[in-house]
PDB file of C-alpha atoms in Angstrom:
ATOM      1  CA  ALA A   1      87.617 125.927 129.766  1.00 74.00           C
ATOM      2  CA  GLN A   2      84.161 125.692 128.175  1.00 82.00           C
ATOM      3  CA  SER A   3      81.565 128.182 129.287  1.00 90.00           C
ATOM      4  CA  VAL A   4      77.892 129.001 128.636  1.00 94.00           C
ATOM      5  CA  THR A   5      76.282 132.372 129.075  1.00 96.00           C
ATOM      6  CA  GLN A   6      72.570 132.981 129.220  1.00 96.00           C
ATOM      7  CA  PRO A   7      72.396 136.809 129.317  1.00 96.00           C
ATOM      8  CA  ASP A   8      68.750 137.029 130.469  1.00 95.00           C
ATOM      9  CA  ILE A   9      67.937 135.941 134.030  1.00 94.00           C
ATOM     10  CA  HIS A  10      64.174 136.605 133.565  1.00 96.00           C
ATOM     11  CA  ILE A  11      61.988 137.073 130.585  1.00 97.00           C
ATOM     12  CA  THR A  12      58.315 137.788 130.528  1.00 97.00           C
ATOM     13  CA  VAL A  13      56.228 137.362 127.428  1.00 97.00           C
ATOM     14  CA  SER A  14      52.577 137.468 126.740  1.00 97.00           C
ATOM     15  CA  GLU A  15      50.706 134.290 125.793  1.00 97.00           C
ATOM     16  CA  GLY A  16      50.719 133.978 122.082  1.00 97.00           C
ATOM     17  CA  ALA A  17      53.769 136.033 121.585  1.00 98.00           C
ATOM     18  CA  SER A  18      57.126 134.877 120.158  1.00 97.00           C
ATOM     19  CA  LEU A  19      59.949 133.940 122.207  1.00 97.00           C
ATOM     20  CA  GLU A  20      63.692 133.972 121.865  1.00 98.00           C
ATOM     21  CA  LEU A  21      66.107 132.908 124.619  1.00 98.00           C
ATOM     22  CA  ARG A  22      69.698 133.730 124.181  1.00 98.00           C
ATOM     23  CA  CYS A  23      72.706 131.510 124.692  1.00 97.00           C
ATOM     24  CA  ASN A  24      76.358 132.038 123.866  1.00 96.00           C
ATOM     25  CA  TYR A  25      78.987 129.473 124.397  1.00 94.00           C
ATOM     26  CA  SER A  26      82.831 129.360 124.483  1.00 90.00           C
ATOM     27  CA  TYR A  27      84.258 126.113 123.098  1.00 79.00           C
ATOM     28  CA  GLY A  28      87.275 125.306 121.094  1.00 71.00           C
ATOM     29  CA  ALA A  29      85.977 122.769 118.698  1.00 76.00           C
ATOM     30  CA  THR A  30      82.655 122.115 117.182  1.00 75.00           C
ATOM     31  CA  PRO A  31      80.272 121.921 120.114  1.00 84.00           C
ATOM     32  CA  TYR A  32      77.525 119.656 121.149  1.00 90.00           C
ATOM     33  CA  LEU A  33      74.830 122.030 122.288  1.00 93.00           C
ATOM     34  CA  PHE A  34      71.620 121.342 124.263  1.00 95.00           C
ATOM     35  CA  TRP A  35      68.628 123.107 125.593  1.00 97.00           C
ATOM     36  CA  TYR A  36      66.775 121.671 128.632  1.00 97.00           C
ATOM     37  CA  VAL A  37      63.573 122.810 130.455  1.00 97.00           C
ATOM     38  CA  GLN A  38      62.913 122.650 134.105  1.00 96.00           C
ATOM     39  CA  SER A  39      59.451 122.968 135.594  1.00 93.00           C
ATOM     40  CA  PRO A  40      59.151 124.031 139.076  1.00 87.00           C
ATOM     41  CA  GLY A  41      60.331 121.273 141.480  1.00 82.00           C
ATOM     42  CA  GLN A  42      61.153 118.900 138.719  1.00 86.00           C
ATOM     43  CA  GLY A  43      64.289 117.589 136.987  1.00 89.00           C
ATOM     44  CA  LEU A  44      65.466 118.714 133.616  1.00 93.00           C
ATOM     45  CA  GLN A  45      63.879 117.528 130.353  1.00 94.00           C
ATOM     46  CA  LEU A  46      65.694 117.675 126.956  1.00 94.00           C
ATOM     47  CA  LEU A  47      64.124 120.092 124.509  1.00 96.00           C
ATOM     48  CA  LEU A  48      66.592 119.688 121.633  1.00 95.00           C
ATOM     49  CA  LYS A  49      70.164 119.223 120.757  1.00 93.00           C
ATOM     50  CA  TYR A  50      72.624 120.127 118.051  1.00 92.00           C
ATOM     51  CA  PHE A  51      75.578 117.854 116.945  1.00 86.00           C
ATOM     52  CA  SER A  52      76.121 118.672 113.298  1.00 83.00           C
ATOM     53  CA  GLY A  53      74.516 119.269 109.916  1.00 86.00           C
ATOM     54  CA  ASP A  54      71.479 121.535 109.675  1.00 88.00           C
ATOM     55  CA  THR A  55      72.022 124.476 111.889  1.00 91.00           C
ATOM     56  CA  LEU A  56      68.324 124.824 112.561  1.00 96.00           C
ATOM     57  CA  VAL A  57      67.205 122.182 115.001  1.00 96.00           C
ATOM     58  CA  GLN A  58      63.659 121.235 115.891  1.00 97.00           C
ATOM     59  CA  GLY A  59      62.699 119.947 119.293  1.00 96.00           C
ATOM     60  CA  ILE A  60      59.784 119.011 121.323  1.00 95.00           C
ATOM     61  CA  LYS A  61      56.897 121.288 122.391  1.00 94.00           C
ATOM     62  CA  GLY A  62      57.145 123.430 119.272  1.00 96.00           C
ATOM     63  CA  PHE A  63      60.645 124.792 120.245  1.00 98.00           C
ATOM     64  CA  GLU A  64      63.553 125.257 117.740  1.00 98.00           C
ATOM     65  CA  ALA A  65      67.038 126.539 117.963  1.00 98.00           C
ATOM     66  CA  GLU A  66      69.657 127.916 115.537  1.00 96.00           C
ATOM     67  CA  PHE A  67      73.353 127.324 115.763  1.00 94.00           C
ATOM     68  CA  LYS A  68      75.412 130.254 114.472  1.00 94.00           C
ATOM     69  CA  ARG A  69      79.074 129.465 114.621  1.00 91.00           C
ATOM     70  CA  SER A  70      80.156 132.976 113.674  1.00 91.00           C
ATOM     71  CA  GLN A  71      78.369 134.336 116.723  1.00 93.00           C
ATOM     72  CA  SER A  72      78.976 131.391 119.080  1.00 93.00           C
ATOM     73  CA  SER A  73      75.259 131.241 119.694  1.00 95.00           C
ATOM     74  CA  PHE A  74      72.545 128.792 120.021  1.00 97.00           C
ATOM     75  CA  ASN A  75      69.358 130.702 120.600  1.00 98.00           C
ATOM     76  CA  LEU A  76      65.954 129.019 121.443  1.00 98.00           C
ATOM     77  CA  ARG A  77      62.770 130.233 119.830  1.00 98.00           C
ATOM     78  CA  LYS A  78      59.082 129.388 119.759  1.00 98.00           C
ATOM     79  CA  PRO A  79      56.678 131.262 117.457  1.00 97.00           C
ATOM     80  CA  SER A  80      53.735 131.294 120.000  1.00 97.00           C
ATOM     81  CA  VAL A  81      54.173 130.835 123.673  1.00 97.00           C
ATOM     82  CA  HIS A  82      51.649 128.925 125.804  1.00 96.00           C
ATOM     83  CA  TRP A  83      51.098 129.546 129.557  1.00 96.00           C
ATOM     84  CA  SER A  84      52.303 125.951 130.103  1.00 95.00           C
ATOM     85  CA  ASP A  85      55.776 127.096 128.788  1.00 97.00           C
ATOM     86  CA  ALA A  86      56.471 128.959 131.950  1.00 97.00           C
ATOM     87  CA  ALA A  87      59.586 127.293 133.285  1.00 97.00           C
ATOM     88  CA  GLU A  88      63.396 127.724 133.681  1.00 97.00           C
ATOM     89  CA  TYR A  89      65.388 127.044 130.522  1.00 98.00           C
ATOM     90  CA  PHE A  90      69.004 125.932 130.511  1.00 97.00           C
ATOM     91  CA  CYS A  91      71.517 125.947 127.571  1.00 96.00           C
ATOM     92  CA  ALA A  92      74.472 123.546 127.914  1.00 94.00           C
ATOM     93  CA  VAL A  93      77.561 122.563 126.000  1.00 92.00           C
ATOM     94  CA  GLY A  94      78.824 119.057 125.802  1.00 87.00           C
ATOM     95  CA  GLU A  95      82.353 118.188 126.810  1.00 79.00           C
ATOM     96  CA  LYS A  96      84.371 115.069 126.171  1.00 73.00           C
ATOM     97  CA  GLY A  97      82.979 112.037 127.913  1.00 69.00           C
ATOM     98  CA  ASN A  98      79.431 113.412 127.823  1.00 78.00           C
ATOM     99  CA  LYS A  99      79.769 115.944 130.613  1.00 85.00           C
ATOM    100  CA  LEU A 100      77.623 118.979 130.292  1.00 89.00           C
ATOM    101  CA  VAL A 101      78.539 122.566 131.199  1.00 91.00           C
ATOM    102  CA  PHE A 102      75.461 124.581 131.852  1.00 93.00           C
ATOM    103  CA  GLY A 103      74.424 128.305 131.708  1.00 94.00           C
ATOM    104  CA  ALA A 104      72.922 129.986 134.742  1.00 95.00           C
ATOM    105  CA  GLY A 105      69.375 129.598 133.253  1.00 96.00           C
ATOM    106  CA  THR A 106      66.561 131.870 132.118  1.00 97.00           C
ATOM    107  CA  ILE A 107      63.210 131.940 133.916  1.00 97.00           C
ATOM    108  CA  LEU A 108      60.308 132.358 131.531  1.00 98.00           C
ATOM    109  CA  ARG A 109      57.188 133.909 132.877  1.00 97.00           C
ATOM    110  CA  VAL A 110      54.112 134.062 130.659  1.00 97.00           C
ATOM    111  CA  LYS A 111      51.364 136.577 131.242  1.00 96.00           C
ATOM    112  CA  SER A 112      47.887 136.020 130.007  1.00 89.00           C
TER     113      SER A 112
ATOM    114  CA  ASP B   1      61.193 105.453 128.889  1.00 73.00           C
ATOM    115  CA  VAL B   2      64.453 106.305 130.560  1.00 74.00           C
ATOM    116  CA  LYS B   3      64.083 106.365 134.228  1.00 89.00           C
ATOM    117  CA  VAL B   4      66.583 108.079 136.743  1.00 95.00           C
ATOM    118  CA  THR B   5      65.245 107.771 140.270  1.00 96.00           C
ATOM    119  CA  GLN B   6      66.387 109.825 143.236  1.00 96.00           C
ATOM    120  CA  SER B   7      64.949 108.072 146.224  1.00 88.00           C
ATOM    121  CA  SER B   8      64.818 111.125 148.504  1.00 89.00           C
ATOM    122  CA  ARG B   9      63.013 114.214 147.104  1.00 92.00           C
ATOM    123  CA  TYR B  10      63.219 116.237 150.391  1.00 95.00           C
ATOM    124  CA  LEU B  11      65.560 115.979 153.308  1.00 96.00           C
ATOM    125  CA  VAL B  12      66.415 118.101 156.317  1.00 97.00           C
ATOM    126  CA  LYS B  13      69.650 117.293 158.078  1.00 97.00           C
ATOM    127  CA  ARG B  14      71.573 118.706 160.885  1.00 98.00           C
ATOM    128  CA  THR B  15      75.065 120.404 160.545  1.00 98.00           C
ATOM    129  CA  GLY B  16      77.686 117.632 160.855  1.00 97.00           C
ATOM    130  CA  GLU B  17      75.529 114.757 159.992  1.00 97.00           C
ATOM    131  CA  LYS B  18      76.520 112.271 157.191  1.00 97.00           C
ATOM    132  CA  VAL B  19      74.109 112.384 154.335  1.00 97.00           C
ATOM    133  CA  PHE B  20      73.552 109.801 151.528  1.00 97.00           C
ATOM    134  CA  LEU B  21      71.724 110.749 148.344  1.00 97.00           C
ATOM    135  CA  GLU B  22      70.836 107.773 146.159  1.00 97.00           C
ATOM    136  CA  CYS B  23      70.276 107.526 142.523  1.00 97.00           C
ATOM    137  CA  VAL B  24      69.306 104.583 140.261  1.00 97.00           C
ATOM    138  CA  GLN B  25      68.983 104.448 136.569  1.00 96.00           C
ATOM    139  CA  ASP B  26      67.290 101.577 134.513  1.00 94.00           C
ATOM    140  CA  MET B  27      69.078 102.093 131.042  1.00 91.00           C
ATOM    141  CA  ASP B  28      72.304 100.463 131.544  1.00 92.00           C
ATOM    142  CA  HIS B  29      74.047 103.776 131.087  1.00 93.00           C
ATOM    143  CA  GLU B  30      77.839 103.823 131.564  1.00 93.00           C
ATOM    144  CA  ASN B  31      78.018 107.408 132.721  1.00 94.00           C
ATOM    145  CA  MET B  32      76.311 108.843 135.841  1.00 96.00           C
ATOM    146  CA  PHE B  33      76.545 112.349 137.202  1.00 96.00           C
ATOM    147  CA  TRP B  34      75.868 114.422 140.180  1.00 98.00           C
ATOM    148  CA  TYR B  35      75.106 118.184 139.825  1.00 97.00           C
ATOM    149  CA  ARG B  36      74.151 120.798 142.215  1.00 97.00           C
ATOM    150  CA  GLN B  37      71.762 123.500 141.336  1.00 95.00           C
ATOM    151  CA  ASP B  38      71.589 126.964 142.971  1.00 94.00           C
ATOM    152  CA  PRO B  39      69.635 130.021 141.771  1.00 89.00           C
ATOM    153  CA  GLY B  40      71.665 132.187 139.498  1.00 87.00           C
ATOM    154  CA  LEU B  41      74.465 129.585 139.170  1.00 90.00           C
ATOM    155  CA  GLY B  42      72.844 126.954 137.050  1.00 91.00           C
ATOM    156  CA  LEU B  43      73.931 123.385 137.417  1.00 94.00           C
ATOM    157  CA  ARG B  44      77.478 122.705 138.548  1.00 95.00           C
ATOM    158  CA  LEU B  45      79.155 119.213 138.252  1.00 95.00           C
ATOM    159  CA  ILE B  46      80.113 117.654 141.633  1.00 97.00           C
ATOM    160  CA  TYR B  47      81.292 114.285 140.526  1.00 97.00           C
ATOM    161  CA  PHE B  48      80.800 111.873 137.705  1.00 95.00           C
ATOM    162  CA  SER B  49      81.498 108.170 137.141  1.00 96.00           C
ATOM    163  CA  TYR B  50      82.029 106.461 133.730  1.00 93.00           C
ATOM    164  CA  ASP B  51      82.154 102.888 135.051  1.00 92.00           C
ATOM    165  CA  VAL B  52      81.642 100.792 138.235  1.00 94.00           C
ATOM    166  CA  LYS B  53      84.021 101.847 140.990  1.00 91.00           C
ATOM    167  CA  MET B  54      85.438 104.715 138.728  1.00 93.00           C
ATOM    168  CA  LYS B  55      84.818 108.321 139.454  1.00 95.00           C
ATOM    169  CA  GLU B  56      86.194 111.655 138.660  1.00 94.00           C
ATOM    170  CA  LYS B  57      85.896 115.152 140.233  1.00 95.00           C
ATOM    171  CA  GLY B  58      83.820 117.753 138.677  1.00 94.00           C
ATOM    172  CA  ASP B  59      84.052 121.438 139.254  1.00 93.00           C
ATOM    173  CA  ILE B  60      82.965 121.564 142.930  1.00 96.00           C
ATOM    174  CA  PRO B  61      83.857 118.249 144.594  1.00 97.00           C
ATOM    175  CA  GLU B  62      84.995 119.735 147.993  1.00 97.00           C
ATOM    176  CA  GLY B  63      82.895 118.392 150.841  1.00 96.00           C
ATOM    177  CA  TYR B  64      81.471 115.556 148.736  1.00 98.00           C
ATOM    178  CA  SER B  65      82.364 111.972 147.875  1.00 97.00           C
ATOM    179  CA  VAL B  66      80.658 109.382 145.730  1.00 98.00           C
ATOM    180  CA  SER B  67      80.152 105.605 145.518  1.00 97.00           C
ATOM    181  CA  ARG B  68      79.408 103.389 142.473  1.00 97.00           C
ATOM    182  CA  GLU B  69      79.390  99.732 143.462  1.00 96.00           C
ATOM    183  CA  LYS B  70      76.760  98.765 140.810  1.00 96.00           C
ATOM    184  CA  LYS B  71      76.455 100.032 137.265  1.00 96.00           C
ATOM    185  CA  GLU B  72      72.692 101.256 137.996  1.00 97.00           C
ATOM    186  CA  ARG B  73      73.471 103.057 141.312  1.00 97.00           C
ATOM    187  CA  PHE B  74      75.459 106.208 142.013  1.00 98.00           C
ATOM    188  CA  SER B  75      75.522 107.696 145.543  1.00 97.00           C
ATOM    189  CA  LEU B  76      76.492 111.125 146.725  1.00 98.00           C
ATOM    190  CA  ILE B  77      77.859 111.307 150.196  1.00 98.00           C
ATOM    191  CA  LEU B  78      78.149 114.478 152.261  1.00 97.00           C
ATOM    192  CA  GLU B  79      80.628 113.299 154.917  1.00 94.00           C
ATOM    193  CA  SER B  80      79.773 116.273 157.393  1.00 97.00           C
ATOM    194  CA  ALA B  81      76.964 118.321 156.101  1.00 97.00           C
ATOM    195  CA  SER B  82      77.229 122.080 156.381  1.00 98.00           C
ATOM    196  CA  THR B  83      74.668 124.841 155.901  1.00 97.00           C
ATOM    197  CA  ASN B  84      76.436 125.913 152.677  1.00 97.00           C
ATOM    198  CA  GLN B  85      75.469 122.578 151.215  1.00 98.00           C
ATOM    199  CA  THR B  86      71.844 123.377 151.305  1.00 98.00           C
ATOM    200  CA  SER B  87      70.776 122.992 147.780  1.00 97.00           C
ATOM    201  CA  MET B  88      68.982 120.963 145.032  1.00 96.00           C
ATOM    202  CA  TYR B  89      70.921 117.945 143.921  1.00 97.00           C
ATOM    203  CA  LEU B  90      70.279 116.457 140.557  1.00 96.00           C
ATOM    204  CA  CYS B  91      71.466 113.005 139.368  1.00 97.00           C
ATOM    205  CA  ALA B  92      71.721 112.329 135.645  1.00 96.00           C
ATOM    206  CA  SER B  93      72.897 109.309 133.477  1.00 95.00           C
ATOM    207  CA  GLY B  94      73.736 108.697 129.853  1.00 92.00           C
ATOM    208  CA  PHE B  95      75.682 106.518 127.466  1.00 88.00           C
ATOM    209  CA  SER B  96      79.401 107.191 127.280  1.00 81.00           C
ATOM    210  CA  SER B  97      79.874 108.716 123.810  1.00 76.00           C
ATOM    211  CA  SER B  98      80.287 112.522 123.708  1.00 65.00           C
ATOM    212  CA  GLY B  99      77.205 114.299 122.664  1.00 71.00           C
ATOM    213  CA  ASN B 100      74.784 111.647 123.874  1.00 77.00           C
ATOM    214  CA  THR B 101      71.770 112.864 125.687  1.00 85.00           C
ATOM    215  CA  ILE B 102      71.944 112.616 129.470  1.00 90.00           C
ATOM    216  CA  TYR B 103      68.734 112.093 131.478  1.00 93.00           C
ATOM    217  CA  PHE B 104      68.002 113.687 134.755  1.00 94.00           C
ATOM    218  CA  GLY B 105      66.208 112.623 137.910  1.00 95.00           C
ATOM    219  CA  GLU B 106      63.680 114.740 139.635  1.00 94.00           C
ATOM    220  CA  GLY B 107      66.078 116.083 142.126  1.00 95.00           C
ATOM    221  CA  SER B 108      66.693 115.993 145.853  1.00 96.00           C
ATOM    222  CA  TRP B 109      66.122 119.139 147.999  1.00 95.00           C
ATOM    223  CA  LEU B 110      68.481 119.134 150.820  1.00 97.00           C
ATOM    224  CA  THR B 111      68.146 121.543 153.762  1.00 97.00           C
ATOM    225  CA  VAL B 112      71.038 121.550 156.233  1.00 98.00           C
ATOM    226  CA  VAL B 113      70.092 123.274 159.550  1.00 97.00           C
TER     227      VAL B 113
END
């Protein structure tokens, strides 16, 4: 069965610093991979997704992610974090029929 | 803009009550989903539907049922609410092809006392 691991439950970064959130997946075929963000009390918003082609994917709000098949990873990055980026981030892998399997999430705190 | 609307944002129900959570989408999506979100566990799929009157169990269907009488509406039903069903419930919808984006509602916070 497919699974997604986000090793970091919490991450704290200073405003203006770079960010990398880790995601590892287990999937037999070429995966569909997603990153979603959730602000407190809200639903999930899609940041970016990978289907095929270029392994570096650009998303909204200045985020990017890199698919590395050899490491089964899809890490999310941002060069300079803003206080408004504080939220919970979820990595997900797509199954047949458009179901998603989610990781446990990483809570990002931004200190000024 | 895609809109997935969950009519109840905050509910407090008593143990044993029957609870209905309603979700409506306005994009003519074939697929609709109900997820449950708990701290440290991420989102877990309860049920999904790929067409009117069609449903399939997800990973944690016990204690829940669903109804999809119209394409735009997908209801989650707790037949007899229990305290361990206190959680955030998220509805989502999307087109049926694998890899298509699914869009989420804002969530329904359910507390069972």
